[in-house]
Coordinates of C-alpha atoms and ligand atoms in Angstrom, one line a residue:
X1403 CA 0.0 0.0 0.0
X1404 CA 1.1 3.3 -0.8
X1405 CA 0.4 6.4 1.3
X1406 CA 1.7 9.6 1.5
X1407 CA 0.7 10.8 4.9
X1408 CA 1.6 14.0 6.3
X1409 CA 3.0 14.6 9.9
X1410 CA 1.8 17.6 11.7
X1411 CA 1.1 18.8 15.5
X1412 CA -0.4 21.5 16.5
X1413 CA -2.2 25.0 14.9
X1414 CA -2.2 27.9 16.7
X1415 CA -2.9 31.9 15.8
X1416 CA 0.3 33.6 15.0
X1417 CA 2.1 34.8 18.6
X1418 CA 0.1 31.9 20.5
X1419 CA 2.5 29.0 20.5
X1420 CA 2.1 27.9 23.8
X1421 CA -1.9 28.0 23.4
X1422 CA -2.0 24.0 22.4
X1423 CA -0.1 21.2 23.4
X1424 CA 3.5 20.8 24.1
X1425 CA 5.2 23.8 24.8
X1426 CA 9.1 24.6 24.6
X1427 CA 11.1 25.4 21.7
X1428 CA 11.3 22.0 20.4
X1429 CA 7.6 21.6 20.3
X1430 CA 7.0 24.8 18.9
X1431 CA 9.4 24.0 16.1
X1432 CA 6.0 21.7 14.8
X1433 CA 3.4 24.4 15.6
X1434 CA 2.3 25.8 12.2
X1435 CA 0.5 29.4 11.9
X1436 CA -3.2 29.1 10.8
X1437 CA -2.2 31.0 8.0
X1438 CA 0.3 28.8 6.8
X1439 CA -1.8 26.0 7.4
X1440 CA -4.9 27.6 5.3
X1441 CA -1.9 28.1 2.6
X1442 CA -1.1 24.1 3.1
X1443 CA -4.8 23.0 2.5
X1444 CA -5.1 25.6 -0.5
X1445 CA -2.5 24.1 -2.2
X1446 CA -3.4 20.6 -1.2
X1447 CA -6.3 20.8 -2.7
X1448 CA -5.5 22.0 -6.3
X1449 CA -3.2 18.9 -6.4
X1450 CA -4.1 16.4 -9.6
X1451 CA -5.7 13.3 -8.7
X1452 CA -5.1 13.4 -4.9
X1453 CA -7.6 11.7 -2.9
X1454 CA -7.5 12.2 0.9
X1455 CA -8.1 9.4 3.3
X1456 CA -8.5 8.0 6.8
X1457 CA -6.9 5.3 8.0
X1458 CA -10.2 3.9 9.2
X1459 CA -10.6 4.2 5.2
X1460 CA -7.9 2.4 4.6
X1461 CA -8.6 -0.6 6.9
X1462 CA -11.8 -0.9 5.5
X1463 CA -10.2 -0.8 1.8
X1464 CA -6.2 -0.5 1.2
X1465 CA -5.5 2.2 -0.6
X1466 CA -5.4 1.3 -4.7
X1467 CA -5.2 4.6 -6.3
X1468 CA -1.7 5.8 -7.3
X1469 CA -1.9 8.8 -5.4
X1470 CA -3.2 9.1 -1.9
X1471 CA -2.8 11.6 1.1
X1472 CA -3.2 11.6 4.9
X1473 CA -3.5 14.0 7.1
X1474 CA -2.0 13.2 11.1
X1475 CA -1.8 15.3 13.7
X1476 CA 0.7 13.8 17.2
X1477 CA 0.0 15.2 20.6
X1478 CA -3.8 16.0 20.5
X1479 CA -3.5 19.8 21.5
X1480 CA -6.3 21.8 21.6
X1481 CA -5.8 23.3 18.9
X1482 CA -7.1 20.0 17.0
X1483 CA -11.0 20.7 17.9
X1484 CA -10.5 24.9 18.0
X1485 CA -8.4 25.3 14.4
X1486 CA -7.7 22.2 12.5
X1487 CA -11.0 20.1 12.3
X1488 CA -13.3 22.9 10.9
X1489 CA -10.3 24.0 8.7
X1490 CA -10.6 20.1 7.3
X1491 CA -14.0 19.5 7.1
X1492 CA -14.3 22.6 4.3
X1493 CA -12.5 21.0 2.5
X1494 CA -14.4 17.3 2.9
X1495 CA -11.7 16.3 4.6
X1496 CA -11.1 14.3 7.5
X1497 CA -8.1 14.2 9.6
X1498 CA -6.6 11.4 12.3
X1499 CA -5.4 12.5 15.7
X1500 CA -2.7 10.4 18.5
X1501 CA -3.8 11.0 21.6
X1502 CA -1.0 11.1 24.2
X1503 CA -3.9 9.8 27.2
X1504 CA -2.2 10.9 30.7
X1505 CA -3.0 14.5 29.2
X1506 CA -6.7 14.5 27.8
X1507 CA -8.1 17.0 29.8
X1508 CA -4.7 19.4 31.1
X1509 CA -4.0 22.8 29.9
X1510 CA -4.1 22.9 26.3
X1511 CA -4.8 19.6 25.1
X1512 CA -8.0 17.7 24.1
X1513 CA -10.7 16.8 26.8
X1514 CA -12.7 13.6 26.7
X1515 CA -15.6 15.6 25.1
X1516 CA -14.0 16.9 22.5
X1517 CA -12.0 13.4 21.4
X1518 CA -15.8 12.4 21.4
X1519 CA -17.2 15.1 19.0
X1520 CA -14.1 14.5 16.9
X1521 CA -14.8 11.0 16.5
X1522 CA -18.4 11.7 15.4
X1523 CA -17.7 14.2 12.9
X1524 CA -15.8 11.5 11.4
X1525 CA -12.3 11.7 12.2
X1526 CA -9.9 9.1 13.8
X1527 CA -8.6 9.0 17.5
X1528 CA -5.4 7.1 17.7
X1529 CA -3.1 6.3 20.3
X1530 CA -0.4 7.9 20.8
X1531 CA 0.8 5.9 23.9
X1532 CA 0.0 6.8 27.6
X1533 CA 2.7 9.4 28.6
X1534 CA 4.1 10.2 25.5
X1535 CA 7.8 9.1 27.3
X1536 CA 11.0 10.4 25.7
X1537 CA 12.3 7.3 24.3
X1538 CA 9.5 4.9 23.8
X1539 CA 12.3 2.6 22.3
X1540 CA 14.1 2.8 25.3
X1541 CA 11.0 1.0 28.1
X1542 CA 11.2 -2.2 29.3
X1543 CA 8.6 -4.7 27.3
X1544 CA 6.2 -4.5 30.2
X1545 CA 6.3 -0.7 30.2
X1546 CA 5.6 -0.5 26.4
X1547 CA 2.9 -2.9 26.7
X1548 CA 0.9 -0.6 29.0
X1549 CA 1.8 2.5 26.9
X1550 CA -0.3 1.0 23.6
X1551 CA -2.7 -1.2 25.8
X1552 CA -3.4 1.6 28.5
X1553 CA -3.9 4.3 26.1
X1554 CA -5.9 1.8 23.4
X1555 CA -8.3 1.0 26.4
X1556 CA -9.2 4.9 27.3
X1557 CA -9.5 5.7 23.8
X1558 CA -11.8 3.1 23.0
X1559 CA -13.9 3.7 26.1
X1560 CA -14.1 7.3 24.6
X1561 CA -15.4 6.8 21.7
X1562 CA -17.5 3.8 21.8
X1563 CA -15.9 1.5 19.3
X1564 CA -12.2 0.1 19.3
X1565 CA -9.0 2.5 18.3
X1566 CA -7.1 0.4 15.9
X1567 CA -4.2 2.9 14.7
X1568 CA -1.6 5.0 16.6
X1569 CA 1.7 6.8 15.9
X1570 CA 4.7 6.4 17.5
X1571 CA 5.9 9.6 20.1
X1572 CA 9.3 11.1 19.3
X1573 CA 9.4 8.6 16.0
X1574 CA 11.5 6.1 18.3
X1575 CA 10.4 3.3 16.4
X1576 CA 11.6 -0.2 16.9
X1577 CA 10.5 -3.7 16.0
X1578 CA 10.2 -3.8 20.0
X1579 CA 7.7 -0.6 19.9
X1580 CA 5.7 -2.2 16.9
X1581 CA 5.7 -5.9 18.8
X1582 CA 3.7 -4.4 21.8
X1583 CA 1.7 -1.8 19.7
X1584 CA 0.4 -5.2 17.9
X1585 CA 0.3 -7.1 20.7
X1586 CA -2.3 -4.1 22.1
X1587 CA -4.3 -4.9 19.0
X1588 CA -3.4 -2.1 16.5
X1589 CA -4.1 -2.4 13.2
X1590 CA -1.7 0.4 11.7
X1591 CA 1.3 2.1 13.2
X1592 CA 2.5 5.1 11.7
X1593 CA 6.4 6.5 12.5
X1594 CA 8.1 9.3 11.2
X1595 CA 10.1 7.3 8.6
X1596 CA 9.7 9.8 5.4
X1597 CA 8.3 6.8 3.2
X1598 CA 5.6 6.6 1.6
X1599 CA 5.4 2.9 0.8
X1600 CA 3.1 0.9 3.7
X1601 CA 4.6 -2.7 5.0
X1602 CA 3.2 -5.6 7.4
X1603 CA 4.4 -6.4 11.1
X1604 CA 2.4 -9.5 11.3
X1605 CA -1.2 -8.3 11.2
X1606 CA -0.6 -4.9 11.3
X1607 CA 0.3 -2.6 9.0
X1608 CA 3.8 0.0 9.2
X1609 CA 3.3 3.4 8.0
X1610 CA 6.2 6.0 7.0
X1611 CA 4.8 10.2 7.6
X1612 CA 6.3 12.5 6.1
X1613 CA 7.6 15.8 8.6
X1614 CA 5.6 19.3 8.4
X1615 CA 7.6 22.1 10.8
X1616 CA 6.4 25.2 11.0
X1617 CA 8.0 26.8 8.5
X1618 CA 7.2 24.2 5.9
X1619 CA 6.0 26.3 2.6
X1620 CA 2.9 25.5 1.5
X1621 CA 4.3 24.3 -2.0
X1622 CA 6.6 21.3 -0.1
X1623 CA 3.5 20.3 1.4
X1624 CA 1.7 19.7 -1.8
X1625 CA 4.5 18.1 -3.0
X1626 CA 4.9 15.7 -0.3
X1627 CA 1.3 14.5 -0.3
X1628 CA 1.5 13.5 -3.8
X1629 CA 4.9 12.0 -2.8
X1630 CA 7.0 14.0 -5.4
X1631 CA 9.8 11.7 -6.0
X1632 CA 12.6 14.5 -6.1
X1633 CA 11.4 15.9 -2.7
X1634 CA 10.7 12.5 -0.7
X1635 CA 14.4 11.6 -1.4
X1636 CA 15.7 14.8 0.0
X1637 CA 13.3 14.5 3.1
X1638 CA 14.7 10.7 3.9
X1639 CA 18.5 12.0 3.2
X1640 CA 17.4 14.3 5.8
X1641 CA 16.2 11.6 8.0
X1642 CA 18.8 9.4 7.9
X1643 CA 21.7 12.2 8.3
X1644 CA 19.8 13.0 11.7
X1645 CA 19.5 9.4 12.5
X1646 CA 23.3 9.1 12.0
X1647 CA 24.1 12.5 14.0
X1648 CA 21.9 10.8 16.8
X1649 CA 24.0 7.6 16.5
X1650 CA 27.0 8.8 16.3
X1651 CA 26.6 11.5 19.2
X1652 CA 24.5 8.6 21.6
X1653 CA 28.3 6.6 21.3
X1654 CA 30.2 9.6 22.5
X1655 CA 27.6 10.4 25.2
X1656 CA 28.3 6.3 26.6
X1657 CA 31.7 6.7 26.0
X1658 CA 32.1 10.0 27.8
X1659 CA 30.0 8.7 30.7
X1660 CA 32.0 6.0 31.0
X1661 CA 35.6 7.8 31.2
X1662 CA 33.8 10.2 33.7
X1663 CA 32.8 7.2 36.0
X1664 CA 36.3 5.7 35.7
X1665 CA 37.4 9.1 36.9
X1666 CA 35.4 10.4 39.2
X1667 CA 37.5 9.4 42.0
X1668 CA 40.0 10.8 40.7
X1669 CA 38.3 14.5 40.1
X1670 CA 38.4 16.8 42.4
X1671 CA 36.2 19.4 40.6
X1672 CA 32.3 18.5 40.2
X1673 CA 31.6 21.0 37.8
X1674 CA 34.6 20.0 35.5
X1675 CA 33.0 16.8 35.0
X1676 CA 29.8 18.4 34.7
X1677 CA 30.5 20.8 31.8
X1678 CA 32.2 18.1 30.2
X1679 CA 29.5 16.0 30.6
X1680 CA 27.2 18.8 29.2
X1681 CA 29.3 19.8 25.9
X1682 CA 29.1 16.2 24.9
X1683 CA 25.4 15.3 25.3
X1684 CA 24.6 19.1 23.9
X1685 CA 23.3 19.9 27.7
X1686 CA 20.2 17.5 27.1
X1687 CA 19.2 15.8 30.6
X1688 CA 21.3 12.8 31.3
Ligands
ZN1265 ZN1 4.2 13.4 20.1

């Protein structure tokens, strides 16, 4: 099956970033302007021969048309039910939205209610695991099973009738991540793997998205949904530069933790060790 589905977050008014879900610079790297997002579904929508669909659609009937789009949307911010449903449904559109569950309800995110009214004006509620941990890669296999189980449950509960997709939080994907996310009874996962091209994991299907930041023009996006051959590749060049950075600098970090340990005896100044410690992880939490 081939899909080209588009990964976005949250939609906020210009100078409100921290309105809807996650907030930090990170996060708000993903938050996309209403305006630019209007500009995304304008030029969406003059593409050739692009149909839109759900993955509920898709599970009922894979996807046999050359070119077909999907919209997701991670984190369930508020900003899903306030901006970007309405925004979609002009269109005929209908979108699919992973809910992170330990935060239905807070500050900025989605309440129970409003995953409800989502779900009846046609669009899909996934999971998008429990507490949306840091590295989903990195729990135990008891821990991930109650991330895609726990989350599945609630969701369902929700909206009446069983959740069979989610998406993976942070795109820390693994065959371990996918076991337990099948194991919960998920019928599609999607990661942030910038492919287009759908594969199996026993009974459930693997689904590549394709990254929208917030500074994404509008004509990328149209070129992405109809998976533009010249502008896929660059996206997973991208991808798997980042994923070698990440690789390279998660070595250095054990190696550097190591020689610190070995050491630390030895130091007699803390903070030495500290900045160290801090130039080679890039002074992310240890
Ligand atoms: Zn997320």
């Amino acid at each position: 099956m081939q899909v080209a589905t588009l990964l976005y977050h949250d939609v906020v008014p210009t100078g409100q970033l921290e309105s809807s879900g996650f907030c930090g610079a990170v996060a708000n790297r993903y938050k996309l302007s209403c305006d630019i997002f209007d500009a995304h579904l304008l030029a969406i929508a003059v593409c050739r021969n692009l149909t839109i669909v759900t993955a509920r659609e898709l599970l009922r009937e894979p996807a046999s048309r050359q070119c077909s789009g999907l919209f997701s949307f991670d984190d369930a911010g508020v900003s899903a039910m306030i901006e970007i449903a309405e925004r979609l449904e002009a269109f005929g559109w209908r979108g699919n939205f992973f809910v992170p569950t330990n935060y239905i309800g807070q500050s900025g995110f989605l309440s129970a209610a409003q995953i409800l009214e989502l779900h009846e004006r046609g669009h899909v509620i996934g999971s998008h695991s429990c507490s949306h941990p840091r590295r989903i890669d990195e729990l135990n296999d008891c821990e991930l099973q109650t991330e895609w189980t726990d989350s599945s449950i609630i969701l369902s509960d929700i909206v009446g009738e069983r959740v069979s997709c989610g998406s993976v939080p942070g795109g820390f994907y693994s065959a371990r991540v996918a076991a337990a996310a099948e194991q919960a009874g998920l019928k599609i996962l999607f990661n942030s793997e910038p492919v287009c091209r759908w594969f199996k994991h026993g009974s459930m299907w693997i689904a590549g998205r394709l990254p929208i930041v917030d500074h994404t023009p509008a004509t990328k996006a149209a070129k992405l949904v109809v998976a533009d051959p010249m502008t896929i590749l660059r996206e997973q060049v991208l991808w798997n530069g980042k994923k070698l950075t990440k690789s390279v600098a998660g070595r250095l970090y054990q190696r550097a933790s190591e020689w610190l340990h070995r050491h630390k005896h030895r130091s007699r100044n803390d903070s030495t060790d500290d900045t160290l410690l801090s130039l080679v992880t890039g002074g992310r939490e240890t």
